[in-house]
Coordinates of C-alpha atoms in Angstrom, one line a residue:
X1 CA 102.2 94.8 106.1
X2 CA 105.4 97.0 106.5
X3 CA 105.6 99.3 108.9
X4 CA 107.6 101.6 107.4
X5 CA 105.1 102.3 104.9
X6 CA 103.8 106.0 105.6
X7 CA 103.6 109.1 103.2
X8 CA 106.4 111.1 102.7
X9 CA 107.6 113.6 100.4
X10 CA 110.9 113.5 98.6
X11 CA 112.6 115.7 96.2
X12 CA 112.7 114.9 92.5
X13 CA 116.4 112.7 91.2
X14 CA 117.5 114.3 88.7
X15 CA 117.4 96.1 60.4
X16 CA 117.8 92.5 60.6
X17 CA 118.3 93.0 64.3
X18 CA 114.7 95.2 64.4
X19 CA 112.9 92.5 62.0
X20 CA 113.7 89.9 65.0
X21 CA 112.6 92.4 67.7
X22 CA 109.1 93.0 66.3
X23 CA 108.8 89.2 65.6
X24 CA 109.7 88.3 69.3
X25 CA 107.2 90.8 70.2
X26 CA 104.6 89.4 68.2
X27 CA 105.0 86.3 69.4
X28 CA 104.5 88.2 72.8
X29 CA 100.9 89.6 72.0
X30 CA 98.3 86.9 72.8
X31 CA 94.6 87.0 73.9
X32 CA 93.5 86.9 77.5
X33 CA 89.7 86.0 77.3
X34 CA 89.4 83.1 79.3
X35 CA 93.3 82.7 79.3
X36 CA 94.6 80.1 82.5
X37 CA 97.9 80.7 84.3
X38 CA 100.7 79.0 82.8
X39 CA 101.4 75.4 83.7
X40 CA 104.6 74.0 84.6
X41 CA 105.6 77.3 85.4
X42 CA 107.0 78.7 89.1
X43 CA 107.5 81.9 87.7
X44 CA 106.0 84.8 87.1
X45 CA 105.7 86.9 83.8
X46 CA 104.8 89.8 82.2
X47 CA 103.8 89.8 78.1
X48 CA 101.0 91.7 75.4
X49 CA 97.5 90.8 75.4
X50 CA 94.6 91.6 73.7
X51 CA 91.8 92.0 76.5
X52 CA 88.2 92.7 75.0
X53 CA 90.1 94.5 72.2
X54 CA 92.3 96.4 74.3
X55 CA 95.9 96.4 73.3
X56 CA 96.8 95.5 77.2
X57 CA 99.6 93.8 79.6
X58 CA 99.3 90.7 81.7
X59 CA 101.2 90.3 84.6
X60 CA 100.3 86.2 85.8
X61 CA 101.9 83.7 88.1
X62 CA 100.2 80.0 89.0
X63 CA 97.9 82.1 91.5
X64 CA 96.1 85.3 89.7
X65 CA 96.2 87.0 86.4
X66 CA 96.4 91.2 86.3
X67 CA 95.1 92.7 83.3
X68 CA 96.2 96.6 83.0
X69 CA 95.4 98.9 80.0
X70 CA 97.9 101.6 80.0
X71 CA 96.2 103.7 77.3
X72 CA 93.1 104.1 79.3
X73 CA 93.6 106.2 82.5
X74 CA 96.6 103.3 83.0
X75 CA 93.9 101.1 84.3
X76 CA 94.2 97.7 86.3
X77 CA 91.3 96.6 84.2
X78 CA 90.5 92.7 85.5
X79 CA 92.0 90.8 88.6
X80 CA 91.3 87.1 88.3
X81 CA 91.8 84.4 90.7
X82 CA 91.4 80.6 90.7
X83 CA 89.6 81.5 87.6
X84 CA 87.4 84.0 89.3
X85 CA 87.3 87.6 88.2
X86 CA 86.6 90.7 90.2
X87 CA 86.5 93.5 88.9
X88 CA 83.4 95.4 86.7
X89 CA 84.4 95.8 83.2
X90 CA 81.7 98.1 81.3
X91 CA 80.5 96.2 78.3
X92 CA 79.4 99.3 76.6
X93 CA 83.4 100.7 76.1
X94 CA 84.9 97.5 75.9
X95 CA 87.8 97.5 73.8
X96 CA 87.5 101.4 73.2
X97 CA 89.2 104.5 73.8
X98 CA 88.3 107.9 73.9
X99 CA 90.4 110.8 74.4
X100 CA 90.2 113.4 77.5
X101 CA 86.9 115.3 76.6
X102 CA 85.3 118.0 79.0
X103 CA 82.6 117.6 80.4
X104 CA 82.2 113.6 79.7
X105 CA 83.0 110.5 82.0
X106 CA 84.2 107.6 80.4
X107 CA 83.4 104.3 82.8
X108 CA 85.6 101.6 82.0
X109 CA 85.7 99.9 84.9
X110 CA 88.7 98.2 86.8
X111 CA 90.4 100.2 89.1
X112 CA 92.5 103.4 89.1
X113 CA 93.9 106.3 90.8
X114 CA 91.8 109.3 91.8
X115 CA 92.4 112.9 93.5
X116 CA 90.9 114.0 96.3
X117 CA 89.2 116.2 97.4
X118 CA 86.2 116.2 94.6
X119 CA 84.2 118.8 93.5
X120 CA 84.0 121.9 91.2
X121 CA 84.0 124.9 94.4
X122 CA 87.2 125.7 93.3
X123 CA 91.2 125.2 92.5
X124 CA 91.8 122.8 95.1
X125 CA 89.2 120.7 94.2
X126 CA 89.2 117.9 91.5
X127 CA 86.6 118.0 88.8
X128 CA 87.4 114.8 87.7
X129 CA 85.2 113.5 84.5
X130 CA 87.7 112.9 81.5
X131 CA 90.7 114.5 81.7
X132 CA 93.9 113.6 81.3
X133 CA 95.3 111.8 85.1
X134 CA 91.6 109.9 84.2
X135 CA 91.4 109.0 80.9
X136 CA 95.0 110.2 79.6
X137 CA 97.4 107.5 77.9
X138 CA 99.6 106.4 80.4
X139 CA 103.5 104.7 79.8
X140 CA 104.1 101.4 80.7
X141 CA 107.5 100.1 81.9
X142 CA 108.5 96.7 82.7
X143 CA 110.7 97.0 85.5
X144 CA 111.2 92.9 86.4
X145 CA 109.9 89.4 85.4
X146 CA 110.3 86.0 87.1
X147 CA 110.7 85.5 90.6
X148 CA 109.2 89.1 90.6
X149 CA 107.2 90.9 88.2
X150 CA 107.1 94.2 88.7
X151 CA 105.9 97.0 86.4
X152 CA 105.3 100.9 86.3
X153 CA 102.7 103.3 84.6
X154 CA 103.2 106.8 84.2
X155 CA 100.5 109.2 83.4
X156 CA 100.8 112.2 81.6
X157 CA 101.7 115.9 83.4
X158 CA 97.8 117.5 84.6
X159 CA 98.7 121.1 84.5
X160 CA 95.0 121.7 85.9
X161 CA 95.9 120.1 89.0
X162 CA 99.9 120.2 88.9
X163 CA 99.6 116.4 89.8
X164 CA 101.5 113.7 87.8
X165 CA 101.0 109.9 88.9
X166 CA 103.1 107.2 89.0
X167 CA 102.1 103.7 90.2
X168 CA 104.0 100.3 90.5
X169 CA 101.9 96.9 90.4
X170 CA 104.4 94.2 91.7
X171 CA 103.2 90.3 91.9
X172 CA 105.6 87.4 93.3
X173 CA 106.0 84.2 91.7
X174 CA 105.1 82.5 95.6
X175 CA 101.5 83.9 96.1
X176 CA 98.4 86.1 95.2
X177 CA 99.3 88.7 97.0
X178 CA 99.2 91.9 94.5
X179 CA 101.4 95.1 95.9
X180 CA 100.8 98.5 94.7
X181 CA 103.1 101.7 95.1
X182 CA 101.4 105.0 94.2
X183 CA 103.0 107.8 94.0
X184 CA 102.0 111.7 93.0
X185 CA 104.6 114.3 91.9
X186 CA 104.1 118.5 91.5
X187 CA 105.0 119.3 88.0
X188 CA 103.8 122.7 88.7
X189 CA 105.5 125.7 89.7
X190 CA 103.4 126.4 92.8
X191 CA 102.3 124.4 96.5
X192 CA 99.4 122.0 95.3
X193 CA 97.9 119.7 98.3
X194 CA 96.1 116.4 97.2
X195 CA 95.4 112.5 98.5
X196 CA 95.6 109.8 96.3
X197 CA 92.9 107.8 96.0
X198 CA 92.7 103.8 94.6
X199 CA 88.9 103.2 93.4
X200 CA 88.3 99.7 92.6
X201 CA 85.0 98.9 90.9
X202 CA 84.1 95.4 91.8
X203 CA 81.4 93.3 89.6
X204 CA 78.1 93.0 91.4
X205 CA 76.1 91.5 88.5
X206 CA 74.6 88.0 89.3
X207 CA 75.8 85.4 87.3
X208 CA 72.5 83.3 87.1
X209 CA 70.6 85.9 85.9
X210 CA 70.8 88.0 82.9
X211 CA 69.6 91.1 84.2
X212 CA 69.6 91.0 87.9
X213 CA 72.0 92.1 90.3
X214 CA 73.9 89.7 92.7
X215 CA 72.0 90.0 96.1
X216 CA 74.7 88.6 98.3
X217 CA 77.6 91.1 97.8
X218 CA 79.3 92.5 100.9
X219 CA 81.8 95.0 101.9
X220 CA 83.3 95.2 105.1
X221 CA 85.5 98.0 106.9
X222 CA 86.0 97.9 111.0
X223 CA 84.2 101.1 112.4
X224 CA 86.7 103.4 114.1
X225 CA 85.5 103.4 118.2
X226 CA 86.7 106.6 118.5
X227 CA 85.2 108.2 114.4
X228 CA 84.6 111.7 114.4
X229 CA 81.0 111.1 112.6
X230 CA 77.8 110.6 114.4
X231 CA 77.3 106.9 113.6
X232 CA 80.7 105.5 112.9
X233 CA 80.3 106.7 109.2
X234 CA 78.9 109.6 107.3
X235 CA 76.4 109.3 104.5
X236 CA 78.0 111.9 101.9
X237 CA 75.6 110.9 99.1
X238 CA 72.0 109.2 99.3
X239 CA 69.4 108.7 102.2
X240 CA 70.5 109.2 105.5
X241 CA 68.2 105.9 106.4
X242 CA 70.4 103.7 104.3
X243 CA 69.0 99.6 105.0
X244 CA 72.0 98.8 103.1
X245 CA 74.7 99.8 105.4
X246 CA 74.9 99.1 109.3
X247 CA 77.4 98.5 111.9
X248 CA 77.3 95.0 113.4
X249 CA 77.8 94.5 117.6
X250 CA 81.5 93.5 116.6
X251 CA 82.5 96.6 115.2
X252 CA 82.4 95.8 111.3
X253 CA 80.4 98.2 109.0
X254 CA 78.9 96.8 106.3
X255 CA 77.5 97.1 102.8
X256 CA 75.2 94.8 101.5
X257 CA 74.8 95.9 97.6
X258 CA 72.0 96.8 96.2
X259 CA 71.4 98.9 93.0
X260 CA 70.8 102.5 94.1
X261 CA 73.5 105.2 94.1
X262 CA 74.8 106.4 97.8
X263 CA 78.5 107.3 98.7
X264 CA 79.0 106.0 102.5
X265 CA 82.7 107.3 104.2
X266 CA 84.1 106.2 107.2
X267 CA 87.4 107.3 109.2
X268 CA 88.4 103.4 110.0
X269 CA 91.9 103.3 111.2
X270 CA 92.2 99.3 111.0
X271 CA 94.1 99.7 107.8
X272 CA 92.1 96.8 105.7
X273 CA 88.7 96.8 103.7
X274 CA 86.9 93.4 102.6
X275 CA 84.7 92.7 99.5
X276 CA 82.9 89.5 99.8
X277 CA 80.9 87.8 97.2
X278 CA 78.9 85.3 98.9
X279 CA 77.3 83.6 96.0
X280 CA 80.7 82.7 94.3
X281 CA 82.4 82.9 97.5
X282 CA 85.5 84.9 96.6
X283 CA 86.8 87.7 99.0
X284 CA 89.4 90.1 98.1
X285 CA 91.1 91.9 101.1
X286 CA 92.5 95.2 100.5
X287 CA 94.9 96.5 102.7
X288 CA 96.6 100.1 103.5
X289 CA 98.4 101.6 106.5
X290 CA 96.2 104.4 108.2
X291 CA 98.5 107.5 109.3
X292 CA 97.0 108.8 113.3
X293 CA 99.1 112.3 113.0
X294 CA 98.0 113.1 109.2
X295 CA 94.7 114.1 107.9
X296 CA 92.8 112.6 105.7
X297 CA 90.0 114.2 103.3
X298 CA 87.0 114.6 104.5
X299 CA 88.2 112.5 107.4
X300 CA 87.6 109.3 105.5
X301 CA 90.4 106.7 105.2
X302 CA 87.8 104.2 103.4
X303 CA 84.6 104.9 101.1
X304 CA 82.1 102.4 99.4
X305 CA 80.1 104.1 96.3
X306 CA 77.0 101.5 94.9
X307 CA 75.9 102.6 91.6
X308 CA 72.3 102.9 90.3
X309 CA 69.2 105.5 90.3
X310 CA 69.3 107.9 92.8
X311 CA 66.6 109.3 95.2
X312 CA 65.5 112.6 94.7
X313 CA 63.0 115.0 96.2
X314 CA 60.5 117.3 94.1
X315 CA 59.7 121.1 95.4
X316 CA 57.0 119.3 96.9
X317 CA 59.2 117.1 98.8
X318 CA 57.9 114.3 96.7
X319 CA 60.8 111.6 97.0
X320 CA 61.5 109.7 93.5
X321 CA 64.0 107.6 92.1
X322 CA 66.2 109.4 88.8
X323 CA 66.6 107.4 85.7
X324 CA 69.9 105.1 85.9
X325 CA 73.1 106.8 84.1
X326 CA 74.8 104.0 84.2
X327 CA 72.4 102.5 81.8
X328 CA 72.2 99.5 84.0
X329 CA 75.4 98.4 84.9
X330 CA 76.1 96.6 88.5
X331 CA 79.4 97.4 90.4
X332 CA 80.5 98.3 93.7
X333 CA 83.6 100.7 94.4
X334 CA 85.6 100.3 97.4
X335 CA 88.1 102.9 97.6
X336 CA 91.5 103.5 99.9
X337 CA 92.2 107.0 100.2
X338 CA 95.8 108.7 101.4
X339 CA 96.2 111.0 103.7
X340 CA 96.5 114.9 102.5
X341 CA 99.7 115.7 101.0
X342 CA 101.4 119.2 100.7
X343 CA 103.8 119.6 98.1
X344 CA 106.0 122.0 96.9
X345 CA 107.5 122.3 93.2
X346 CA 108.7 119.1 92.2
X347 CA 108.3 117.1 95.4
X348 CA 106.5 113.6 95.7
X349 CA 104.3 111.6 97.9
X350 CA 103.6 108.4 97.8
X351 CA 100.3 105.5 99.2
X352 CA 101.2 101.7 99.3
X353 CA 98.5 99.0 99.3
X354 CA 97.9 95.7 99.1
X355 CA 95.6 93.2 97.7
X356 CA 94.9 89.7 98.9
X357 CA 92.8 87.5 96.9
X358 CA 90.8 84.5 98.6
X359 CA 88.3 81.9 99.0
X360 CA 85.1 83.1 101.2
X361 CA 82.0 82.0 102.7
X362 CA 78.2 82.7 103.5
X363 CA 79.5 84.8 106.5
X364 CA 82.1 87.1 107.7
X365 CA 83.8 87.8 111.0
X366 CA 87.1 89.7 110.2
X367 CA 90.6 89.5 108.7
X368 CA 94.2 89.2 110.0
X369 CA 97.5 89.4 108.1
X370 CA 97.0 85.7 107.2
X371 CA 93.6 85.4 106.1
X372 CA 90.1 86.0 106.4
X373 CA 87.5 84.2 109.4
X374 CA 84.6 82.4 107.9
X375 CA 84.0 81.0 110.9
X376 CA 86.0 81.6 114.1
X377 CA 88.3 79.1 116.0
X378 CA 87.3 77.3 118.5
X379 CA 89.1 74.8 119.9
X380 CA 87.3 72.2 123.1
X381 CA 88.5 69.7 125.4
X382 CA 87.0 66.1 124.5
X383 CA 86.1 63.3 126.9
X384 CA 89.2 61.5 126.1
X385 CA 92.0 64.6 127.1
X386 CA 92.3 66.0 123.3
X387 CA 91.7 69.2 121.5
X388 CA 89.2 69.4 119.1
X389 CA 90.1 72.2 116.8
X390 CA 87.4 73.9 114.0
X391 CA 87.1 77.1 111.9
X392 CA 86.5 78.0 108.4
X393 CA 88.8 80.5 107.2
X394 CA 90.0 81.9 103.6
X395 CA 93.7 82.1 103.9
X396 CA 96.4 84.4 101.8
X397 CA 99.1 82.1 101.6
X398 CA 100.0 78.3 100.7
X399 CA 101.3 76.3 103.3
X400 CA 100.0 74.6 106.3
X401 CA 97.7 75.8 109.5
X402 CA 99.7 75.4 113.0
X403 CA 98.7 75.6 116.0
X404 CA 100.9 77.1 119.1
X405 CA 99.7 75.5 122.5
X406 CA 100.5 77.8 125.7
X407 CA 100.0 77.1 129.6
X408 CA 98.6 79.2 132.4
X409 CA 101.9 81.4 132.8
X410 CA 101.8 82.9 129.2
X411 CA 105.0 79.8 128.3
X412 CA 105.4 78.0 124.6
X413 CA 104.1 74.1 125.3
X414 CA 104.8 73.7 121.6
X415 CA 103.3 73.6 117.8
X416 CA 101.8 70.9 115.7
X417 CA 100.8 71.2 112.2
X418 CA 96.8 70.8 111.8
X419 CA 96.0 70.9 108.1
X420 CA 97.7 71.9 104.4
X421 CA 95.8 74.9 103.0
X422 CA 95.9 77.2 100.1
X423 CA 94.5 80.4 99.2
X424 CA 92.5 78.7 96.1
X425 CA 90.2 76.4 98.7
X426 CA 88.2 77.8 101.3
X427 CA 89.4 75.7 104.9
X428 CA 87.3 73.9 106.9
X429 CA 89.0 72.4 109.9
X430 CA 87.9 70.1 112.1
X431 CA 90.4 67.8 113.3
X432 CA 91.2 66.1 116.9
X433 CA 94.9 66.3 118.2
X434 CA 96.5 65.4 121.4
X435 CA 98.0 68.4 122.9
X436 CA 101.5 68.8 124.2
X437 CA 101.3 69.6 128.4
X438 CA 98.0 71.2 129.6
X439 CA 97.3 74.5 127.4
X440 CA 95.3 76.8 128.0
X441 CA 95.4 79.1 124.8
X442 CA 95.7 78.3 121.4
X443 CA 96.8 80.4 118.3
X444 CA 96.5 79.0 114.5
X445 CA 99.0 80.4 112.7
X446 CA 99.5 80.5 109.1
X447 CA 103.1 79.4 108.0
X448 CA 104.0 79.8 104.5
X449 CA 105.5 77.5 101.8
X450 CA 108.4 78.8 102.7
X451 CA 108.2 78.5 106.0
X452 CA 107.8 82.2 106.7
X453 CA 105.2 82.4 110.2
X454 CA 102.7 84.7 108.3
X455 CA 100.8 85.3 111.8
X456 CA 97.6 84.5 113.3
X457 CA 94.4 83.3 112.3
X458 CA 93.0 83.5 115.9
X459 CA 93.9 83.0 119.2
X460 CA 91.0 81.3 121.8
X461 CA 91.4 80.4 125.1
X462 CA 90.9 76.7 125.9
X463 CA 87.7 76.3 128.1
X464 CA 87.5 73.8 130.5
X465 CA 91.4 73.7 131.0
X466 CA 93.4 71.8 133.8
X467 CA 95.6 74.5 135.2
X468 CA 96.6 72.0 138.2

């Protein structure tokens, strides 16, 4: 991730010809139900779609296809990867539209930007429901295509909150790696302070069955050791007794979804969140920068929101569970919030993320900028003076695993390549190799097709090691 990514604020910057236009566009327009990425094709490209009904735009390369409705709230609507897709699309407004109407919400699905903080106490707080940042029709620019696809969507100007968004979604043609620039502007004539929020609803229904949810759907966020909430997170909406959420003895809070409605926040300042699904074992890792010296709302940097009937007590205290509004629907959100920004009369702020698409497993033990540990590295001296090396990991990039060997006095020994991966495959390693000199560490790095060092998997010492 760049470091130079932090919010700031800016100020404003001031006929026969037509008949083969619309035909070239209509030979654009294509549908995108159970569409595959191009073959033959390095690039990467941007073109109409009809999604579901939905007049949309596709942005594809060889990796992942990007489905975004700009009518609808400007709406990343589907992500889909190796054929796998992510994101919860509500069946019952599929292919529809309705306008900004008070007092209604309108669930689509996909993910979107938000404004925090929510409520209805007063001016600086977001009602939200339909209106028009939500459910407004946004414009959609096409800024690049090919080695870089790159587009923009504008909403319209909210004079309720004085907010107007604008959000890039950039894709290279080299990887899955998806790269969003969010930015909100004050189109009002007054100070307005907001953060940004990116809510991604994430499909938890199970596959197998046709009216079940999918019971082995995670989220994961490292717990902050020094948080400013009682347990390393804050339950803002549900039981305070949640089974569903815990911290683990390595640090990582998690969610394992099941259908009940509960809004969990946590003040993590790792800078990444991870939805597994370990039934299709895809992972999706979605990455921010946290800010130390800003604040954030609520104090939450990361929040998880599972959907379904919610508990409620009587007068009695008689605890019950509410009809579902969602008229049974299964879908997790995982949502990145910014911190708080201050704004004057036309001045800007903006939130970069990023999202890395991958292969997962039945269990999880972190992330790093090069992928995600299945299993962690371990690498053991044999009888006969090699090094044998194992791990399961999901990785972000294609290219090859390498492993740097150093000795006793922190020095390079050297590197040798251990296995071709790609982001498509989950790894599993297990290999033998005959190190150079006597190491005592070893770190798995990830290099790229390119040849770009995209860091480490994990570093582990070498037990057993001859420091003589």
């Amino acid at each position: 991730m760049r470091s130079d990514w932090p919010i700031y604020v800016r100020a404003p910057l001031f006929p026969t010809v037509l008949l083969l236009g619309f035909l070239y566009l209509g030979s654009r327009c294509v549908r995108a139900q159970d569409q595959t990425p191009r073959q033959g094709s390095a690039d990467c490209h941007v073109e109409a779609v009809d999604y579901k009904g939905w007049h949309a735009q596709q942005i594809s390369n060889r990796w992942v296809q990007l489905i975004i409705v700009p009518q609808n709230g400007g709406r990343l609507i589907q992500v889909t990867f190796a054929g796998h897709p992510y994101l919860f699309v509500n069946p019952k407004f599929a292919g529809q539209y309705f306008p900004p109407t008070i007092g209604k919400w309108f669930n689509y699905g996909g993910d979107k930007l938000w404004l925090l903080p929510e409520g209805n106490n007063d001016e600086q707080h977001w009602v939200g429901n339909s209106d028009l940042l939500d459910d407004g029709p946004y414009s959609f620019r096409q800024l690049s295509e090919g080695k870089q696809c790159e587009i923009e969507l504008t909403s319209p100007a909210d004079s309720q909150t004085g907010i107007q968004f604008s959000r890039t979604i950039r894709l290279n043609r080299d990887s899955p790696r998806i790269h969003f620039d969010a930015s909100m502007k004050n189109i009002s004539g007054h100070t307005v302070e907001w953060s940004m929020q990116s809510v991604s609803q994430y499909n938890t229904f199970d596959a197998a069955s046709s009216s079940h949810f999918n019971h082995n759907f995670w989220t994961f966020t490292p717990v902050n050791p020094s948080s400013s909430y009682l347990n390393r997170y804050h339950v803002r909406f549900s039981s305070a007794e949640n089974p569903a959420a815990s911290v683990r003895n390595d640090g990582l809070f998690t969610v394992h979804y099941v259908h009940m409605a509960a809004e969990l926040w946590l003040d993590s300042v790792a800078g990444w969140l991870a939805v597994v699904d370990g039934d299709a074992q895809y992972a999706m890792l979605e990455r921010f920068q946290y800010e130390q010296s800003k604040s954030y709302p609520g104090k939450a940097s990361v929040i998880f929101w599972t959907n379904g009937p919610e508990m409620r007590l009587s007068s009695d205290g008689i605890p019950s569970l509410s009809a579902d509004d969602d008229d049974g629907p299964y879908y997790l959100e995982a949502e990145l919030n910014s911190p708080m920004c201050r704004l004057r009369p036309g001045e800007s702020c903006s939130f970069e993320t990023e999202w890395f698409p991958t292969r997962a497993g039945k269990e999880f033990h972190g992330a790093t900028d090069s992928g995600i540990l299945i299993h962690p590295v371990q690498c053991l001296r044999t009888e006969n003076g090699k090094l044998k090396i194992s791990g399961a990991f999901g990785v972000f990039f294609s290219g090859r695993l390498v492993a740097h060997f150093y000795d006793d006095h922190g020095s390079s020994l050297g590197t040798m390549a251990v296995a071709n991966v790609s982001p498509t495959e989950s790894v599993s390693l297990e290999t033998e190799v005959t190190p150079p000199g006597k190491p005592v560490r070893m770190s798995l790095h990830l290099e790229d097709e390119n040849g770009v060092d995209r860091g480490s998997l994990q570093e582990v010492e070498i037990p057993g090691a001859d420091t003589g």
